[in-house]
Amino acid sequence: MGKFLDLAAKRRIFFDGAMGTELQKRGLNQDPAILNLTSGEVIIDIHRSYLEAGANIITANTFGAYSHKYDNAANMIKAAMDNARAAIAQNSHAWLALDLGPTGLMLEPYGDTTPEECYKIFEEAVQQGTACGADLILIETMMDLAELELAITAAKQTGLPVFATMSFDKNGRTMMGVSLDDMATSLEALGVDAIGMNCGFGPDVYVELAAQLASITKLPIIVQPNAGMPLPAEPDPARPGEFLPARYSLSASEFAKAMAAIDAAILGGCCGTSPEHIAAIARL
């Protein structure tokens, strides 16, 4: 993994894009974590599509696969890691990221979950992901700095590189009021390897926030925006009462044009992005 961090200092690195969007396109609307066990070939195919598009890092489908939600969370994580490894088996230049999102729990004093309970959830996930061959750990879509700090602390115990992103509004604050300064100060102290932002908005918002973050930190910056904003849901003519998969406002070429203005070492996509979006930014 040291080679990867050296490479990141010399050229842009590309994450993949959305998993949920691609699953919906294939008619799979179930919980993505469960699909690791029931639709592995589909997930492998999605990973391969991102590799062919130019992604250097494949994100395992482990977002939200936690023990407080599923009795078989460990099996879900193993299946997700196996699926991703199968996709990158012939690609010696790709890395595999264990993906950790928010637990969905509220920490004290806002909720009734203790820091110890939350840490244990993250610890179980990172131990399983490490045992299954993760190259790095991506902690993403975080709103609460206290929860993010617990996830990072658990992830750092593995010795793997740790990347962390939060979701910000147009004013540079998360839903819980965390600022770019708050994030940078805390995460630098915890020794993360790259920091940044994902989800929430398209690249038009994050171009400004990424520039602000670059003035605060010397760490590599990650930016993984949505493909613009979601468009109104459209009824599915073939299935009365149901809707077509979610669509977003930016095409692949529009997304790439906006992403070209972002000064960040590591780029990728979140909701609404596809292999076509990743291919478009990789071609830049």
GROMACS .gro file of C-alpha atoms in nm:
model
  284
    1MET     CA    1   0.000   0.000   0.000
    2GLY     CA    2   0.299   0.227   0.042
    3LYS     CA    3   0.330   0.229  -0.337
    4PHE     CA    4  -0.023   0.360  -0.362
    5LEU     CA    5   0.046   0.651  -0.127
    6ASP     CA    6   0.359   0.734  -0.325
    7LEU     CA    7   0.156   0.725  -0.645
    8ALA     CA    8  -0.109   0.954  -0.496
    9ALA     CA    9   0.162   1.217  -0.443
   10LYS     CA   10   0.251   1.211  -0.814
   11ARG     CA   11  -0.079   1.179  -1.002
   12ARG     CA   12  -0.452   1.173  -0.952
   13ILE     CA   13  -0.606   0.856  -0.817
   14PHE     CA   14  -0.961   0.749  -0.905
   15PHE     CA   15  -1.214   0.580  -0.682
   16ASP     CA   16  -1.515   0.408  -0.833
   17GLY     CA   17  -1.868   0.553  -0.830
   18ALA     CA   18  -2.206   0.457  -0.691
   19MET     CA   19  -2.296   0.097  -0.613
   20GLY     CA   20  -2.663   0.151  -0.522
   21THR     CA   21  -2.736   0.338  -0.845
   22GLU     CA   22  -2.595   0.052  -1.051
   23LEU     CA   23  -2.788  -0.211  -0.854
   24GLN     CA   24  -3.112  -0.020  -0.914
   25LYS     CA   25  -3.040  -0.006  -1.287
   26ARG     CA   26  -3.029  -0.385  -1.279
   27GLY     CA   27  -3.363  -0.408  -1.101
   28LEU     CA   28  -3.217  -0.488  -0.759
   29ASN     CA   29  -3.378  -0.261  -0.504
   30GLN     CA   30  -3.307  -0.467  -0.193
   31ASP     CA   31  -3.066  -0.370   0.082
   32PRO     CA   32  -2.722  -0.365  -0.088
   33ALA     CA   33  -2.556  -0.539   0.207
   34ILE     CA   34  -2.787  -0.839   0.170
   35LEU     CA   35  -2.714  -0.856  -0.203
   36ASN     CA   36  -2.354  -0.948  -0.123
   37LEU     CA   37  -2.488  -1.291  -0.029
   38THR     CA   38  -2.763  -1.330  -0.290
   39SER     CA   39  -2.639  -1.148  -0.602
   40GLY     CA   40  -2.263  -1.170  -0.590
   41GLU     CA   41  -2.217  -1.205  -0.966
   42VAL     CA   42  -2.401  -0.879  -1.026
   43ILE     CA   43  -2.182  -0.697  -0.774
   44ILE     CA   44  -1.868  -0.847  -0.930
   45ASP     CA   45  -1.985  -0.723  -1.270
   46ILE     CA   46  -2.037  -0.370  -1.134
   47HIS     CA   47  -1.688  -0.369  -0.980
   48ARG     CA   48  -1.539  -0.487  -1.311
   49SER     CA   49  -1.720  -0.210  -1.496
   50TYR     CA   50  -1.557   0.049  -1.271
   51LEU     CA   51  -1.215  -0.109  -1.318
   52GLU     CA   52  -1.260  -0.098  -1.694
   53ALA     CA   53  -1.361   0.267  -1.660
   54GLY     CA   54  -1.026   0.348  -1.501
   55ALA     CA   55  -1.087   0.324  -1.125
   56ASN     CA   56  -0.771   0.260  -0.922
   57ILE     CA   57  -0.962   0.183  -0.602
   58ILE     CA   58  -1.264  -0.043  -0.578
   59THR     CA   59  -1.493   0.015  -0.281
   60ALA     CA   60  -1.629  -0.302  -0.125
   61ASN     CA   61  -2.007  -0.314  -0.086
   62THR     CA   62  -1.983  -0.297   0.294
   63PHE     CA   63  -2.146   0.041   0.364
   64GLY     CA   64  -2.376  -0.014   0.663
   65ALA     CA   65  -2.297  -0.385   0.711
   66TYR     CA   66  -2.283  -0.362   1.089
   67SER     CA   67  -2.351  -0.611   1.366
   68HIS     CA   68  -2.622  -0.402   1.535
   69LYS     CA   69  -2.825  -0.421   1.212
   70TYR     CA   70  -2.756  -0.776   1.093
   71ASP     CA   71  -2.690  -1.101   1.278
   72ASN     CA   72  -2.475  -1.214   0.985
   73ALA     CA   73  -2.284  -0.889   0.929
   74ALA     CA   74  -1.951  -1.071   0.932
   75ASN     CA   75  -2.068  -1.299   0.650
   76MET     CA   76  -2.191  -0.999   0.452
   77ILE     CA   77  -1.853  -0.830   0.483
   78LYS     CA   78  -1.669  -1.146   0.381
   79ALA     CA   79  -1.894  -1.191   0.078
   80ALA     CA   80  -1.849  -0.826  -0.020
   81MET     CA   81  -1.471  -0.852   0.005
   82ASP     CA   82  -1.467  -1.180  -0.188
   83ASN     CA   83  -1.681  -1.026  -0.463
   84ALA     CA   84  -1.451  -0.727  -0.495
   85ARG     CA   85  -1.138  -0.945  -0.491
   86ALA     CA   86  -1.286  -1.159  -0.767
   87ALA     CA   87  -1.336  -0.848  -0.978
   88ILE     CA   88  -0.980  -0.722  -0.935
   89ALA     CA   89  -0.811  -1.063  -0.954
   90GLN     CA   90  -0.656  -0.984  -1.294
   91ASN     CA   91  -0.571  -0.622  -1.213
   92SER     CA   92  -0.248  -0.577  -1.019
   93HIS     CA   93  -0.285  -0.198  -1.018
   94ALA     CA   94  -0.615  -0.182  -0.830
   95TRP     CA   95  -0.667  -0.157  -0.456
   96LEU     CA   96  -0.959  -0.267  -0.241
   97ALA     CA   97  -1.117  -0.036   0.017
   98LEU     CA   98  -1.329  -0.156   0.306
   99ASP     CA   99  -1.619   0.092   0.314
  100LEU     CA  100  -1.753   0.220   0.646
  101GLY     CA  101  -2.050   0.454   0.664
  102PRO     CA  102  -2.242   0.594   0.961
  103THR     CA  103  -2.395   0.343   1.201
  104GLY     CA  104  -2.730   0.523   1.198
  105LEU     CA  105  -2.712   0.550   1.577
  106MET     CA  106  -2.704   0.873   1.777
  107LEU     CA  107  -2.428   0.909   2.032
  108GLU     CA  108  -2.484   1.043   2.381
  109PRO     CA  109  -2.594   1.307   2.474
  110TYR     CA  110  -2.806   1.338   2.154
  111GLY     CA  111  -2.902   0.969   2.161
  112ASP     CA  112  -2.867   0.666   2.383
  113THR     CA  113  -2.564   0.499   2.222
  114THR     CA  114  -2.241   0.511   2.422
  115PRO     CA  115  -1.905   0.575   2.255
  116GLU     CA  116  -1.795   0.229   2.369
  117GLU     CA  117  -2.089   0.064   2.194
  118CYS     CA  118  -2.030   0.258   1.874
  119TYR     CA  119  -1.657   0.185   1.876
  120LYS     CA  120  -1.726  -0.187   1.914
  121ILE     CA  121  -1.946  -0.184   1.601
  122PHE     CA  122  -1.669  -0.024   1.395
  123GLU     CA  123  -1.404  -0.249   1.548
  124GLU     CA  124  -1.590  -0.565   1.446
  125ALA     CA  125  -1.628  -0.439   1.089
  126VAL     CA  126  -1.265  -0.335   1.044
  127GLN     CA  127  -1.134  -0.658   1.194
  128GLN     CA  128  -1.343  -0.863   0.952
  129GLY     CA  129  -1.256  -0.643   0.656
  130THR     CA  130  -0.885  -0.662   0.737
  131ALA     CA  131  -0.900  -1.038   0.774
  132CYS     CA  132  -1.062  -1.054   0.429
  133GLY     CA  133  -0.787  -0.862   0.254
  134ALA     CA  134  -0.864  -0.490   0.259
  135ASP     CA  135  -0.584  -0.266   0.128
  136LEU     CA  136  -0.721   0.048   0.290
  137ILE     CA  137  -1.023   0.170   0.484
  138LEU     CA  138  -1.258   0.439   0.355
  139ILE     CA  139  -1.486   0.603   0.612
  140GLU     CA  140  -1.745   0.808   0.425
  141THR     CA  141  -2.066   1.013   0.435
  142MET     CA  142  -2.010   1.109   0.798
  143MET     CA  143  -2.199   1.394   0.966
  144ASP     CA  144  -2.095   1.357   1.332
  145LEU     CA  145  -1.729   1.423   1.410
  146ALA     CA  146  -1.746   1.219   1.731
  147GLU     CA  147  -1.871   0.913   1.540
  148LEU     CA  148  -1.607   0.964   1.271
  149GLU     CA  149  -1.334   0.982   1.534
  150LEU     CA  150  -1.448   0.648   1.678
  151ALA     CA  151  -1.444   0.489   1.332
  152ILE     CA  152  -1.095   0.625   1.262
  153THR     CA  153  -0.963   0.505   1.597
  154ALA     CA  154  -1.090   0.154   1.523
  155ALA     CA  155  -0.955   0.165   1.168
  156LYS     CA  156  -0.610   0.285   1.274
  157GLN     CA  157  -0.566  -0.027   1.487
  158THR     CA  158  -0.535  -0.230   1.166
  159GLY     CA  159  -0.225  -0.050   1.041
  160LEU     CA  160  -0.393   0.008   0.703
  161PRO     CA  161  -0.415   0.352   0.537
  162VAL     CA  162  -0.732   0.532   0.646
  163PHE     CA  163  -0.923   0.778   0.427
  164ALA     CA  164  -1.214   0.979   0.569
  165THR     CA  165  -1.481   1.199   0.412
  166MET     CA  166  -1.778   1.393   0.546
  167SER     CA  167  -2.088   1.531   0.372
  168PHE     CA  168  -2.105   1.910   0.378
  169ASP     CA  169  -2.367   2.168   0.287
  170LYS     CA  170  -2.301   2.470   0.066
  171ASN     CA  171  -2.169   2.663   0.367
  172GLY     CA  172  -1.907   2.402   0.447
  173ARG     CA  173  -2.076   2.241   0.746
  174THR     CA  174  -2.221   1.897   0.801
  175MET     CA  175  -2.574   1.835   0.924
  176MET     CA  176  -2.427   1.817   1.276
  177GLY     CA  177  -2.251   2.152   1.235
  178VAL     CA  178  -1.897   2.023   1.175
  179SER     CA  179  -1.684   2.270   0.977
  180LEU     CA  180  -1.398   2.202   0.738
  181ASP     CA  181  -1.159   2.337   1.005
  182ASP     CA  182  -1.308   2.106   1.269
  183MET     CA  183  -1.262   1.804   1.044
  184ALA     CA  184  -0.908   1.887   0.934
  185THR     CA  185  -0.784   1.961   1.285
  186SER     CA  186  -0.927   1.643   1.432
  187LEU     CA  187  -0.836   1.407   1.149
  188GLU     CA  188  -0.480   1.533   1.116
  189ALA     CA  189  -0.433   1.467   1.488
  190LEU     CA  190  -0.568   1.114   1.445
  191GLY     CA  191  -0.323   1.044   1.164
  192VAL     CA  192  -0.553   0.976   0.869
  193ASP     CA  193  -0.389   0.947   0.527
  194ALA     CA  194  -0.638   1.148   0.319
  195ILE     CA  195  -0.946   1.358   0.396
  196GLY     CA  196  -1.226   1.515   0.201
  197MET     CA  197  -1.593   1.524   0.114
  198ASN     CA  198  -1.855   1.309  -0.055
  199CYS     CA  199  -2.226   1.286  -0.132
  200GLY     CA  200  -2.476   1.563  -0.063
  201PHE     CA  201  -2.408   1.777  -0.370
  202GLY     CA  202  -2.255   1.774  -0.714
  203PRO     CA  203  -1.907   1.898  -0.809
  204ASP     CA  204  -2.024   2.257  -0.854
  205VAL     CA  205  -2.050   2.291  -0.473
  206TYR     CA  206  -1.747   2.086  -0.383
  207VAL     CA  207  -1.509   2.273  -0.613
  208GLU     CA  208  -1.523   2.568  -0.374
  209LEU     CA  209  -1.514   2.358  -0.058
  210ALA     CA  210  -1.218   2.156  -0.184
  211ALA     CA  211  -1.026   2.479  -0.243
  212GLN     CA  212  -1.105   2.590   0.111
  213LEU     CA  213  -0.993   2.256   0.251
  214ALA     CA  214  -0.668   2.274   0.053
  215SER     CA  215  -0.586   2.601   0.230
  216ILE     CA  216  -0.634   2.430   0.568
  217THR     CA  217  -0.456   2.095   0.530
  218LYS     CA  218  -0.156   1.947   0.352
  219LEU     CA  219  -0.311   1.599   0.348
  220PRO     CA  220  -0.424   1.452   0.014
  221ILE     CA  221  -0.783   1.559  -0.055
  222ILE     CA  222  -1.060   1.325  -0.170
  223VAL     CA  223  -1.369   1.455  -0.352
  224GLN     CA  224  -1.654   1.216  -0.441
  225PRO     CA  225  -1.961   1.422  -0.537
  226ASN     CA  226  -2.300   1.310  -0.657
  227ALA     CA  227  -2.382   1.332  -1.027
  228GLY     CA  228  -2.549   1.665  -0.963
  229MET     CA  229  -2.890   1.674  -0.798
  230PRO     CA  230  -3.159   1.403  -0.812
  231LEU     CA  231  -3.431   1.452  -1.070
  232PRO     CA  232  -3.802   1.394  -0.996
  233ALA     CA  233  -3.896   1.028  -0.987
  234GLU     CA  234  -4.066   0.895  -1.299
  235PRO     CA  235  -4.331   0.620  -1.298
  236ASP     CA  236  -4.222   0.291  -1.451
  237PRO     CA  237  -4.461   0.218  -1.740
  238ALA     CA  238  -4.385  -0.154  -1.717
  239ARG     CA  239  -4.463  -0.174  -1.343
  240PRO     CA  240  -4.773   0.020  -1.236
  241GLY     CA  241  -4.728   0.187  -0.899
  242GLU     CA  242  -4.347   0.168  -0.913
  243PHE     CA  243  -4.083   0.411  -1.030
  244LEU     CA  244  -3.783   0.403  -1.262
  245PRO     CA  245  -3.434   0.403  -1.104
  246ALA     CA  246  -3.328   0.738  -0.962
  247ARG     CA  247  -3.173   0.977  -1.214
  248TYR     CA  248  -2.937   1.268  -1.150
  249SER     CA  249  -2.888   1.595  -1.335
  250LEU     CA  250  -2.532   1.560  -1.469
  251SER     CA  251  -2.437   1.341  -1.763
  252ALA     CA  252  -2.093   1.181  -1.765
  253SER     CA  253  -1.945   1.456  -1.981
  254GLU     CA  254  -2.103   1.733  -1.771
  255PHE     CA  255  -1.979   1.567  -1.454
  256ALA     CA  256  -1.624   1.540  -1.592
  257LYS     CA  257  -1.621   1.901  -1.704
  258ALA     CA  258  -1.719   2.016  -1.354
  259MET     CA  259  -1.475   1.777  -1.186
  260ALA     CA  260  -1.187   1.913  -1.396
  261ALA     CA  261  -1.202   2.233  -1.190
  262ILE     CA  262  -1.151   2.049  -0.859
  263ASP     CA  263  -0.798   2.051  -0.723
  264ALA     CA  264  -0.782   1.720  -0.537
  265ALA     CA  265  -0.544   1.424  -0.540
  266ILE     CA  266  -0.819   1.162  -0.527
  267LEU     CA  267  -1.143   1.182  -0.725
  268GLY     CA  268  -1.446   0.956  -0.752
  269GLY     CA  269  -1.822   0.960  -0.747
  270CYS     CA  270  -2.112   0.905  -0.512
  271CYS     CA  271  -2.488   0.886  -0.572
  272GLY     CA  272  -2.595   0.884  -0.935
  273THR     CA  273  -2.248   0.829  -1.076
  274SER     CA  274  -2.179   0.534  -1.303
  275PRO     CA  275  -1.883   0.369  -1.478
  276GLU     CA  276  -1.942   0.620  -1.758
  277HIS     CA  277  -1.893   0.909  -1.512
  278ILE     CA  278  -1.570   0.758  -1.378
  279ALA     CA  279  -1.442   0.688  -1.729
  280ALA     CA  280  -1.508   1.050  -1.824
  281ILE     CA  281  -1.304   1.193  -1.536
  282ALA     CA  282  -1.026   0.934  -1.580
  283ARG     CA  283  -0.987   1.042  -1.942
  284LEU     CA  284  -0.905   1.397  -1.832
   0.00000   0.00000   0.00000
